[in-house]
């Protein structure tokens, strides 16, 4: 007699405690890996210590985003082929080395090479963060099926919460000692990840053929033009999975809409460059993320500069160096806004993952909202944040910018990875998401350079390294508004063309 075992999150339970331990470990890795967004808490201190211009500060900040997003395909491929333990160990080493090196750079050890070494060590921080992110998210993407949006959104949300955690530690214990804070971050991250990887496990799949969402298969196949490409998983769904057939019969589109006379069957999931060469939806998603993430990263990286410009502009004589009391107040404002961005990013990442699961449930029986629909919502938040930023006049008005940008940016990365896993399968999820997330690095670098250039240009007119007033960043926010508006437009187009995905 065969006894049926309970199912948990869409697959049979091998060991409840082992699965719980793996899930908690993945969450712990994610929680300490999201420190690239912590940069604004020490940006002004690092800039002052190394005597950097705004453009140089943005180039240094870009290092962490280069490392974070350009290494996505590498660590995605490694986590797919070597597993999470291997990549997690890499993450611990890279992050500990990066922050330790940054602390040594801050001390002045490298003298005139401080600009270069800060840039290089922040690249290591970014790479370590990407390795930790891929370790956590890919583990849950492989282990959870029916509630994948929720299962993936939790570590993704904690990744966004990382900056809040360390910003509060900085605010409470390290207000006046940036170097000691950096060493603490290095030790805390390295130790947490090394302990967590001991419990990470990718469990065997009981249903290898259920890795693709059937509705997403249809949407992707419909985007392939005359050369229809139907994955092996989609064929198996059509032939063998009765429940998925039942769901498909309740939707306006079914597998019968896909030409079945001479399909080109691909026996391996699409990945890498083939993904972009074969499907228009992949490239459209890539460009949309580029247009939305660029302005979002611009504000998150330069929040410290924006705060300093507004705060100093309201002083009687901005050209006079700030007092110790004013510096402490500036640090508190930086920590507050970094924490606010981080908290809203976390809420966006978690809530949009959970809601997108509910939105798709029952083929529209609940809300009937596609995951792309939630991505449109995320884009609107970023657009509104940029619009408010372009019209800000007072430091108290900056909170709504931090809330909207944090919420929108977090929501983008709360639902986009799930879309990638469902459209193109989990077998190469790490690789595919790594390639698509490169759009973040490109957009972020472009807008960070624009912000730094315009800031320095305005500062030159004031004959100082610093810029005071809203003129320092107004044009940058206007460009961000235009970019995010175009990104929302592309997502609406994607939502219309893919329909129920």
Short mmCIF file of C-alpha atoms in Angstrom, two decimals:
data_model
loop_
_atom_site.label_atom_id
_atom_site.label_comp_id
_atom_site.label_asym_id
_atom_site.label_seq_id
_atom_site.Cartn_x
_atom_site.Cartn_y
_atom_site.Cartn_z
CA UNK A 1 0.00 0.00 0.00
CA UNK A 2 1.32 3.40 -0.94
CA UNK A 3 0.88 6.13 1.61
CA UNK A 4 0.56 9.66 0.31
CA UNK A 5 2.82 12.18 2.00
CA UNK A 6 1.76 15.72 2.76
CA UNK A 7 2.64 18.39 0.27
CA UNK A 8 4.28 21.60 1.33
CA UNK A 9 4.42 24.59 -0.99
CA UNK A 10 3.73 22.49 -4.03
CA UNK A 11 5.98 19.46 -3.54
CA UNK A 12 6.20 16.37 -1.37
CA UNK A 13 7.91 16.71 1.96
CA UNK A 14 11.26 14.95 2.30
CA UNK A 15 11.90 16.41 5.73
CA UNK A 16 9.89 19.25 7.17
CA UNK A 17 12.66 20.34 9.52
CA UNK A 18 15.30 20.22 6.77
CA UNK A 19 13.12 22.28 4.46
CA UNK A 20 12.39 24.78 7.20
CA UNK A 21 16.10 25.04 8.01
CA UNK A 22 16.98 25.58 4.35
CA UNK A 23 14.31 28.26 3.99
CA UNK A 24 15.42 30.10 7.14
CA UNK A 25 19.06 29.87 6.06
CA UNK A 26 18.21 31.33 2.65
CA UNK A 27 16.39 34.19 4.37
CA UNK A 28 19.37 34.85 6.66
CA UNK A 29 21.73 35.00 3.68
CA UNK A 30 19.41 37.44 1.90
CA UNK A 31 19.03 39.63 4.99
CA UNK A 32 22.75 40.38 5.23
CA UNK A 33 23.46 40.50 1.48
CA UNK A 34 21.53 43.64 0.50
CA UNK A 35 24.12 46.14 1.71
CA UNK A 36 24.80 47.85 -1.67
CA UNK A 37 21.83 50.06 -0.78
CA UNK A 38 23.61 51.03 2.45
CA UNK A 39 26.03 53.28 0.56
CA UNK A 40 24.14 56.50 1.28
CA UNK A 41 24.70 56.10 5.04
CA UNK A 42 28.46 56.57 4.65
CA UNK A 43 28.67 58.26 1.23
CA UNK A 44 29.21 61.79 2.57
CA UNK A 45 31.79 60.61 5.10
CA UNK A 46 33.71 58.66 2.45
CA UNK A 47 33.50 61.56 -0.01
CA UNK A 48 34.82 64.02 2.58
CA UNK A 49 37.57 61.68 3.82
CA UNK A 50 38.87 60.96 0.31
CA UNK A 51 38.17 64.50 -1.02
CA UNK A 52 36.01 63.25 -3.89
CA UNK A 53 33.87 65.31 -6.24
CA UNK A 54 30.21 64.36 -6.73
CA UNK A 55 31.06 62.68 -10.03
CA UNK A 56 33.88 60.69 -8.43
CA UNK A 57 31.56 59.72 -5.57
CA UNK A 58 29.02 58.45 -8.08
CA UNK A 59 31.70 56.51 -9.96
CA UNK A 60 32.75 54.89 -6.66
CA UNK A 61 29.09 54.13 -5.89
CA UNK A 62 28.69 52.68 -9.37
CA UNK A 63 31.34 50.11 -8.46
CA UNK A 64 28.97 48.35 -6.09
CA UNK A 65 26.25 48.25 -8.76
CA UNK A 66 28.71 47.03 -11.40
CA UNK A 67 29.65 44.19 -9.11
CA UNK A 68 26.05 43.52 -8.12
CA UNK A 69 24.44 43.30 -11.53
CA UNK A 70 27.20 42.52 -14.03
CA UNK A 71 28.13 39.43 -12.02
CA UNK A 72 24.53 38.19 -12.16
CA UNK A 73 25.03 35.79 -15.10
CA UNK A 74 28.23 34.40 -13.55
CA UNK A 75 26.78 33.61 -10.14
CA UNK A 76 23.47 32.61 -11.67
CA UNK A 77 25.28 30.01 -13.77
CA UNK A 78 27.36 28.87 -10.79
CA UNK A 79 24.36 28.45 -8.51
CA UNK A 80 22.58 26.49 -11.26
CA UNK A 81 25.57 24.20 -11.83
CA UNK A 82 27.38 24.02 -8.47
CA UNK A 83 24.60 24.66 -5.98
CA UNK A 84 23.93 27.28 -3.28
CA UNK A 85 26.55 26.14 -0.76
CA UNK A 86 29.40 26.79 -3.19
CA UNK A 87 28.16 30.23 -4.22
CA UNK A 88 27.20 31.16 -0.66
CA UNK A 89 30.76 30.55 0.51
CA UNK A 90 31.97 32.83 -2.27
CA UNK A 91 29.51 35.48 -1.10
CA UNK A 92 30.85 35.43 2.46
CA UNK A 93 34.45 35.82 1.31
CA UNK A 94 33.73 38.61 -1.17
CA UNK A 95 31.60 40.66 1.23
CA UNK A 96 34.00 40.33 4.15
CA UNK A 97 36.96 41.27 1.94
CA UNK A 98 35.10 44.16 0.31
CA UNK A 99 34.00 45.87 3.51
CA UNK A 100 37.31 45.25 5.29
CA UNK A 101 39.17 46.77 2.35
CA UNK A 102 36.78 49.71 2.28
CA UNK A 103 37.43 50.32 5.98
CA UNK A 104 41.19 50.29 5.38
CA UNK A 105 40.73 52.69 2.45
CA UNK A 106 38.69 55.02 4.66
CA UNK A 107 41.56 55.10 7.17
CA UNK A 108 43.79 56.69 4.51
CA UNK A 109 46.10 53.68 4.18
CA UNK A 110 46.15 53.88 0.37
CA UNK A 111 46.71 57.66 0.30
CA UNK A 112 46.12 59.09 -3.20
CA UNK A 113 44.89 55.71 -4.47
CA UNK A 114 41.84 55.87 -2.21
CA UNK A 115 39.47 56.66 -5.07
CA UNK A 116 40.59 53.60 -7.03
CA UNK A 117 40.71 51.19 -4.09
CA UNK A 118 37.28 52.29 -2.84
CA UNK A 119 35.90 51.61 -6.31
CA UNK A 120 37.52 48.15 -6.47
CA UNK A 121 36.46 47.09 -2.98
CA UNK A 122 32.89 48.19 -3.65
CA UNK A 123 32.93 46.00 -6.77
CA UNK A 124 33.75 43.08 -4.46
CA UNK A 125 30.87 44.12 -2.18
CA UNK A 126 28.51 44.15 -5.15
CA UNK A 127 29.70 40.76 -6.37
CA UNK A 128 29.32 39.28 -2.91
CA UNK A 129 25.82 40.70 -2.62
CA UNK A 130 24.84 39.19 -5.97
CA UNK A 131 26.27 35.83 -4.93
CA UNK A 132 24.29 35.96 -1.68
CA UNK A 133 21.13 37.05 -3.49
CA UNK A 134 21.40 34.26 -6.06
CA UNK A 135 22.12 31.74 -3.32
CA UNK A 136 18.98 32.65 -1.39
CA UNK A 137 16.52 33.26 -4.23
CA UNK A 138 17.60 30.36 -6.44
CA UNK A 139 17.34 27.94 -3.51
CA UNK A 140 13.69 28.87 -2.96
CA UNK A 141 12.94 29.04 -6.69
CA UNK A 142 13.94 25.38 -6.96
CA UNK A 143 12.32 24.22 -3.73
CA UNK A 144 8.90 25.89 -4.00
CA UNK A 145 6.49 25.57 -6.90
CA UNK A 146 2.82 26.36 -6.32
CA UNK A 147 3.55 29.35 -4.05
CA UNK A 148 6.74 30.41 -5.80
CA UNK A 149 5.86 34.11 -5.76
CA UNK A 150 5.52 34.14 -1.97
CA UNK A 151 8.47 31.81 -1.36
CA UNK A 152 10.77 33.95 -3.48
CA UNK A 153 9.42 37.28 -2.28
CA UNK A 154 10.41 36.65 1.35
CA UNK A 155 14.21 36.45 0.80
CA UNK A 156 13.93 39.17 -1.85
CA UNK A 157 12.16 41.37 0.71
CA UNK A 158 14.79 40.65 3.34
CA UNK A 159 17.48 41.56 0.81
CA UNK A 160 15.82 44.96 0.59
CA UNK A 161 15.62 45.17 4.39
CA UNK A 162 19.36 44.70 4.83
CA UNK A 163 20.14 48.41 4.53
CA UNK A 164 17.56 49.23 7.23
CA UNK A 165 19.15 46.74 9.63
CA UNK A 166 22.68 48.07 9.27
CA UNK A 167 21.60 51.73 9.05
CA UNK A 168 19.94 51.41 12.45
CA UNK A 169 23.03 49.73 13.90
CA UNK A 170 25.07 52.63 12.53
CA UNK A 171 22.63 55.17 13.96
CA UNK A 172 22.65 53.62 17.43
CA UNK A 173 26.28 52.62 17.92
CA UNK A 174 28.57 54.04 15.22
CA UNK A 175 27.50 57.63 14.50
CA UNK A 176 31.05 58.97 14.80
CA UNK A 177 33.12 55.95 13.74
CA UNK A 178 32.55 55.01 10.11
CA UNK A 179 35.63 52.79 9.92
CA UNK A 180 34.57 50.65 12.89
CA UNK A 181 31.10 50.36 11.36
CA UNK A 182 32.55 49.01 8.11
CA UNK A 183 34.59 46.40 9.98
CA UNK A 184 31.47 45.37 11.90
CA UNK A 185 29.52 44.93 8.65
CA UNK A 186 32.34 42.77 7.24
CA UNK A 187 32.38 40.44 10.25
CA UNK A 188 28.60 40.26 10.66
CA UNK A 189 27.94 39.42 7.02
CA UNK A 190 30.77 36.93 6.63
CA UNK A 191 29.87 35.04 9.80
CA UNK A 192 26.14 34.93 9.12
CA UNK A 193 26.51 33.59 5.59
CA UNK A 194 29.12 30.96 6.49
CA UNK A 195 26.84 29.57 9.20
CA UNK A 196 23.76 29.71 6.97
CA UNK A 197 25.25 27.83 4.01
CA UNK A 198 25.60 24.75 6.21
CA UNK A 199 21.81 24.40 6.15
CA UNK A 200 21.10 25.29 2.51
CA UNK A 201 19.73 22.40 0.44
CA UNK A 202 18.07 22.10 -2.96
CA UNK A 203 15.61 19.23 -2.64
CA UNK A 204 14.84 16.79 -5.48
CA UNK A 205 11.89 17.78 -7.63
CA UNK A 206 8.96 15.41 -7.48
CA UNK A 207 7.46 16.92 -10.60
CA UNK A 208 10.14 17.98 -13.02
CA UNK A 209 7.57 18.89 -15.60
CA UNK A 210 5.82 21.51 -13.53
CA UNK A 211 8.60 24.06 -13.51
CA UNK A 212 6.93 26.29 -16.08
CA UNK A 213 3.69 28.12 -15.54
CA UNK A 214 1.35 26.88 -18.33
CA UNK A 215 -0.14 30.32 -18.93
CA UNK A 216 3.33 31.79 -19.14
CA UNK A 217 4.31 29.13 -21.68
CA UNK A 218 1.43 30.24 -23.87
CA UNK A 219 2.35 33.91 -23.57
CA UNK A 220 5.98 33.25 -24.42
CA UNK A 221 5.12 30.95 -27.30
CA UNK A 222 2.72 33.53 -28.73
CA UNK A 223 5.59 36.05 -28.76
CA UNK A 224 7.87 33.89 -30.92
CA UNK A 225 6.45 34.88 -34.29
CA UNK A 226 6.38 32.44 -37.18
CA UNK A 227 9.10 30.18 -35.78
CA UNK A 228 7.15 28.75 -32.88
CA UNK A 229 9.35 27.42 -30.07
CA UNK A 230 7.65 25.30 -27.47
CA UNK A 231 9.76 23.98 -24.64
CA UNK A 232 9.83 20.35 -23.69
CA UNK A 233 8.18 21.28 -20.39
CA UNK A 234 5.27 22.85 -22.26
CA UNK A 235 4.80 19.70 -24.34
CA UNK A 236 4.77 17.60 -21.22
CA UNK A 237 2.17 19.88 -19.66
CA UNK A 238 -0.08 19.45 -22.69
CA UNK A 239 0.22 15.67 -22.76
CA UNK A 240 0.53 14.58 -19.18
CA UNK A 241 -0.75 17.11 -16.63
CA UNK A 242 -4.50 16.79 -16.43
CA UNK A 243 -4.97 19.47 -13.82
CA UNK A 244 -3.14 22.05 -15.89
CA UNK A 245 -5.33 21.10 -18.87
CA UNK A 246 -8.39 21.76 -16.76
CA UNK A 247 -7.10 25.22 -15.84
CA UNK A 248 -6.28 26.02 -19.42
CA UNK A 249 -9.79 25.19 -20.53
CA UNK A 250 -11.10 27.97 -18.30
CA UNK A 251 -8.98 30.64 -19.94
CA UNK A 252 -9.60 32.40 -23.27
CA UNK A 253 -6.34 31.03 -24.58
CA UNK A 254 -5.40 27.36 -24.60
CA UNK A 255 -2.70 25.19 -26.01
CA UNK A 256 -4.84 24.65 -29.05
CA UNK A 257 -3.97 28.22 -30.00
CA UNK A 258 -0.36 27.23 -30.40
CA UNK A 259 0.29 25.83 -33.88
CA UNK A 260 0.97 22.13 -33.39
CA UNK A 261 1.57 21.02 -36.95
CA UNK A 262 5.28 21.72 -37.14
CA UNK A 263 6.52 23.05 -33.85
CA UNK A 264 10.20 23.35 -33.17
CA UNK A 265 10.61 21.56 -29.86
CA UNK A 266 13.46 22.71 -27.65
CA UNK A 267 14.41 19.98 -25.21
CA UNK A 268 16.27 22.36 -22.92
CA UNK A 269 14.97 25.58 -21.35
CA UNK A 270 16.09 28.79 -23.00
CA UNK A 271 18.98 30.59 -21.32
CA UNK A 272 21.62 33.24 -21.90
CA UNK A 273 21.78 34.99 -25.25
CA UNK A 274 19.31 32.52 -26.75
CA UNK A 275 16.71 33.97 -24.42
CA UNK A 276 17.03 37.42 -26.00
CA UNK A 277 17.52 36.14 -29.54
CA UNK A 278 14.41 33.97 -29.39
CA UNK A 279 11.82 35.88 -27.36
CA UNK A 280 10.75 39.50 -27.70
CA UNK A 281 9.33 39.46 -24.18
CA UNK A 282 12.78 38.93 -22.65
CA UNK A 283 14.25 41.98 -24.37
CA UNK A 284 11.19 44.09 -23.57
CA UNK A 285 11.42 43.10 -19.91
CA UNK A 286 15.16 43.89 -19.92
CA UNK A 287 14.62 47.41 -21.31
CA UNK A 288 11.72 48.08 -18.94
CA UNK A 289 13.87 47.20 -15.92
CA UNK A 290 16.67 49.40 -17.26
CA UNK A 291 14.34 52.41 -17.60
CA UNK A 292 12.81 51.95 -14.13
CA UNK A 293 15.79 50.78 -12.09
CA UNK A 294 18.12 53.50 -13.39
CA UNK A 295 16.22 56.43 -11.83
CA UNK A 296 15.53 54.36 -8.72
CA UNK A 297 19.20 53.60 -8.16
CA UNK A 298 20.09 57.22 -8.90
CA UNK A 299 18.06 58.41 -5.93
CA UNK A 300 19.04 55.55 -3.63
CA UNK A 301 22.73 56.18 -4.32
CA UNK A 302 22.52 59.97 -4.08
CA UNK A 303 20.02 60.39 -1.26
CA UNK A 304 22.88 61.66 0.91
CA UNK A 305 23.83 64.33 -1.64
CA UNK A 306 20.20 65.39 -2.04
CA UNK A 307 19.76 65.68 1.74
CA UNK A 308 23.00 67.61 2.15
CA UNK A 309 22.12 70.03 -0.67
CA UNK A 310 18.70 70.87 0.76
CA UNK A 311 19.83 70.97 4.40
CA UNK A 312 22.86 73.18 3.78
CA UNK A 313 20.87 75.51 1.53
CA UNK A 314 18.68 76.48 4.49
CA UNK A 315 21.68 77.53 6.59
CA UNK A 316 22.56 81.21 6.92
CA UNK A 317 25.88 80.72 5.13
CA UNK A 318 26.13 77.33 3.34
CA UNK A 319 29.78 77.96 2.43
CA UNK A 320 30.81 77.72 6.11
CA UNK A 321 31.74 74.11 7.04
CA UNK A 322 29.04 72.46 9.18
CA UNK A 323 29.52 72.12 12.92
CA UNK A 324 29.76 68.76 14.67
CA UNK A 325 26.14 69.11 15.74
CA UNK A 326 25.07 69.75 12.15
CA UNK A 327 27.10 66.79 10.91
CA UNK A 328 25.36 64.52 13.43
CA UNK A 329 21.99 65.88 12.26
CA UNK A 330 22.95 65.17 8.64
CA UNK A 331 23.99 61.62 9.57
CA UNK A 332 20.66 61.08 11.30
CA UNK A 333 18.79 62.33 8.23
CA UNK A 334 20.83 60.01 6.00
CA UNK A 335 20.13 57.02 8.23
CA UNK A 336 16.44 57.93 8.40
CA UNK A 337 15.99 58.07 4.64
CA UNK A 338 18.12 54.98 3.98
CA UNK A 339 16.00 53.14 6.56
CA UNK A 340 12.78 54.48 5.00
CA UNK A 341 13.86 53.41 1.51
CA UNK A 342 14.92 50.01 2.80
CA UNK A 343 11.70 49.44 4.75
CA UNK A 344 9.50 50.42 1.79
CA UNK A 345 11.63 48.32 -0.54
CA UNK A 346 11.13 45.35 1.77
CA UNK A 347 7.36 45.92 1.92
CA UNK A 348 7.22 46.23 -1.86
CA UNK A 349 9.23 43.07 -2.47
CA UNK A 350 7.20 40.99 -0.05
CA UNK A 351 3.69 42.31 -0.72
CA UNK A 352 3.91 42.27 -4.49
CA UNK A 353 5.14 38.66 -4.50
CA UNK A 354 2.28 37.54 -2.30
CA UNK A 355 -0.34 39.59 -4.16
CA UNK A 356 0.85 38.39 -7.55
CA UNK A 357 0.28 34.80 -6.39
CA UNK A 358 -3.28 35.69 -5.37
CA UNK A 359 -3.81 37.72 -8.51
CA UNK A 360 -3.18 34.72 -10.73
CA UNK A 361 -4.92 32.11 -8.61
CA UNK A 362 -7.80 30.25 -10.20
CA UNK A 363 -7.34 31.68 -13.70
CA UNK A 364 -8.85 35.01 -12.69
CA UNK A 365 -11.20 33.59 -10.07
CA UNK A 366 -9.69 35.93 -7.49
CA UNK A 367 -8.46 39.22 -8.95
CA UNK A 368 -7.48 38.15 -12.44
CA UNK A 369 -4.37 40.38 -12.34
CA UNK A 370 -1.24 39.18 -14.10
CA UNK A 371 2.23 39.43 -12.59
CA UNK A 372 3.09 41.99 -15.28
CA UNK A 373 0.20 44.06 -13.93
CA UNK A 374 1.98 44.28 -10.59
CA UNK A 375 5.15 45.28 -12.41
CA UNK A 376 3.19 48.17 -13.96
CA UNK A 377 2.15 49.21 -10.45
CA UNK A 378 5.81 49.17 -9.39
CA UNK A 379 6.76 51.34 -12.34
CA UNK A 380 4.07 53.89 -11.50
CA UNK A 381 5.48 54.18 -7.96
CA UNK A 382 8.98 54.90 -9.32
CA UNK A 383 7.55 57.44 -11.77
CA UNK A 384 5.62 59.26 -9.03
CA UNK A 385 8.70 59.30 -6.80
CA UNK A 386 10.79 60.88 -9.56
CA UNK A 387 8.03 63.40 -10.28
CA UNK A 388 7.86 64.48 -6.64
CA UNK A 389 11.66 64.64 -6.52
CA UNK A 390 11.72 67.07 -9.44
CA UNK A 391 9.38 69.42 -7.55
CA UNK A 392 10.78 69.18 -4.02
CA UNK A 393 11.59 72.36 -2.08
CA UNK A 394 11.92 71.29 1.55
CA UNK A 395 13.72 68.50 3.39
CA UNK A 396 10.42 67.39 4.94
CA UNK A 397 9.00 66.70 1.48
CA UNK A 398 11.75 64.19 0.76
CA UNK A 399 10.03 61.43 2.73
CA UNK A 400 7.41 60.82 0.04
CA UNK A 401 10.17 60.47 -2.55
CA UNK A 402 11.95 57.89 -0.39
CA UNK A 403 8.69 56.01 0.22
CA UNK A 404 7.62 55.88 -3.43
CA UNK A 405 11.04 55.09 -4.88
CA UNK A 406 11.68 52.43 -2.23
CA UNK A 407 8.26 50.88 -2.71
CA UNK A 408 8.48 50.94 -6.51
CA UNK A 409 12.08 49.73 -6.78
CA UNK A 410 11.43 46.95 -4.28
CA UNK A 411 8.26 45.88 -6.08
CA UNK A 412 10.09 45.65 -9.40
CA UNK A 413 12.51 43.15 -7.90
CA UNK A 414 9.79 41.44 -5.90
CA UNK A 415 7.88 40.23 -8.94
CA UNK A 416 10.32 40.32 -11.89
CA UNK A 417 12.36 37.27 -10.76
CA UNK A 418 9.15 35.25 -10.41
CA UNK A 419 8.10 36.27 -13.92
CA UNK A 420 11.46 35.10 -15.27
CA UNK A 421 11.21 31.75 -13.45
CA UNK A 422 7.69 31.13 -14.76
CA UNK A 423 8.22 32.27 -18.33
CA UNK A 424 11.55 30.57 -18.91
CA UNK A 425 11.69 27.81 -16.26
CA UNK A 426 13.70 27.31 -13.08
CA UNK A 427 16.36 25.04 -14.56
CA UNK A 428 18.35 28.09 -15.64
CA UNK A 429 16.61 30.66 -13.47
CA UNK A 430 19.84 31.98 -11.97
CA UNK A 431 21.45 32.46 -15.38
CA UNK A 432 18.38 34.05 -16.98
CA UNK A 433 17.64 36.42 -14.11
CA UNK A 434 21.32 37.32 -13.98
CA UNK A 435 21.26 38.44 -17.62
CA UNK A 436 18.00 40.36 -17.36
CA UNK A 437 19.08 42.15 -14.17
CA UNK A 438 22.09 43.59 -16.01
CA UNK A 439 19.62 46.24 -17.17
CA UNK A 440 19.75 47.52 -13.60
CA UNK A 441 23.51 48.07 -13.79
CA UNK A 442 23.31 49.86 -17.13
CA UNK A 443 20.45 52.12 -16.07
CA UNK A 444 21.97 52.80 -12.66
CA UNK A 445 25.39 53.70 -14.08
CA UNK A 446 23.90 56.02 -16.70
CA UNK A 447 21.77 57.96 -14.23
CA UNK A 448 24.45 58.05 -11.53
CA UNK A 449 26.93 59.58 -13.98
CA UNK A 450 24.28 62.07 -15.14
CA UNK A 451 23.51 63.04 -11.54
CA UNK A 452 27.19 63.46 -10.63
CA UNK A 453 27.97 65.47 -13.76
CA UNK A 454 25.04 67.86 -13.30
CA UNK A 455 25.77 68.21 -9.57
CA UNK A 456 29.43 69.10 -10.20
CA UNK A 457 28.42 71.48 -12.99
CA UNK A 458 26.18 73.39 -10.60
CA UNK A 459 28.85 73.29 -7.87
CA UNK A 460 31.40 74.85 -10.24
CA UNK A 461 29.11 77.83 -10.67
CA UNK A 462 29.21 78.25 -6.88
CA UNK A 463 33.02 77.81 -6.89
CA UNK A 464 32.95 74.93 -4.40
CA UNK A 465 33.01 71.13 -4.33
CA UNK A 466 29.53 71.11 -2.84
CA UNK A 467 26.25 72.23 -4.38
CA UNK A 468 23.47 73.88 -2.40
CA UNK A 469 19.80 74.02 -3.32
CA UNK A 470 17.32 72.07 -5.44
CA UNK A 471 19.02 73.20 -8.65
CA UNK A 472 21.68 70.58 -7.90
CA UNK A 473 19.36 67.67 -8.70
CA UNK A 474 16.22 69.05 -10.37
CA UNK A 475 17.27 68.17 -13.93
CA UNK A 476 18.34 64.67 -12.88
CA UNK A 477 14.89 63.99 -11.44
CA UNK A 478 13.24 65.35 -14.60
CA UNK A 479 15.25 62.87 -16.68
CA UNK A 480 14.32 60.14 -14.20
CA UNK A 481 10.65 61.05 -14.59
CA UNK A 482 10.85 60.71 -18.37
CA UNK A 483 12.72 57.41 -18.16
CA UNK A 484 10.32 55.82 -15.69
CA UNK A 485 7.34 57.03 -17.74
CA UNK A 486 8.75 55.24 -20.79
CA UNK A 487 9.37 52.15 -18.65
CA UNK A 488 5.73 52.10 -17.53
CA UNK A 489 4.63 52.45 -21.15
CA UNK A 490 6.71 49.42 -22.16
CA UNK A 491 5.28 47.37 -19.30
CA UNK A 492 1.72 48.26 -20.31
CA UNK A 493 2.56 47.08 -23.83
CA UNK A 494 4.00 43.87 -22.38
CA UNK A 495 0.90 43.34 -20.23
CA UNK A 496 -1.36 43.73 -23.26
CA UNK A 497 0.65 41.43 -25.51
CA UNK A 498 1.11 38.65 -22.95
CA UNK A 499 -2.42 38.90 -21.53
CA UNK A 500 -2.86 36.32 -18.76
CA UNK A 501 0.74 35.64 -17.68
#
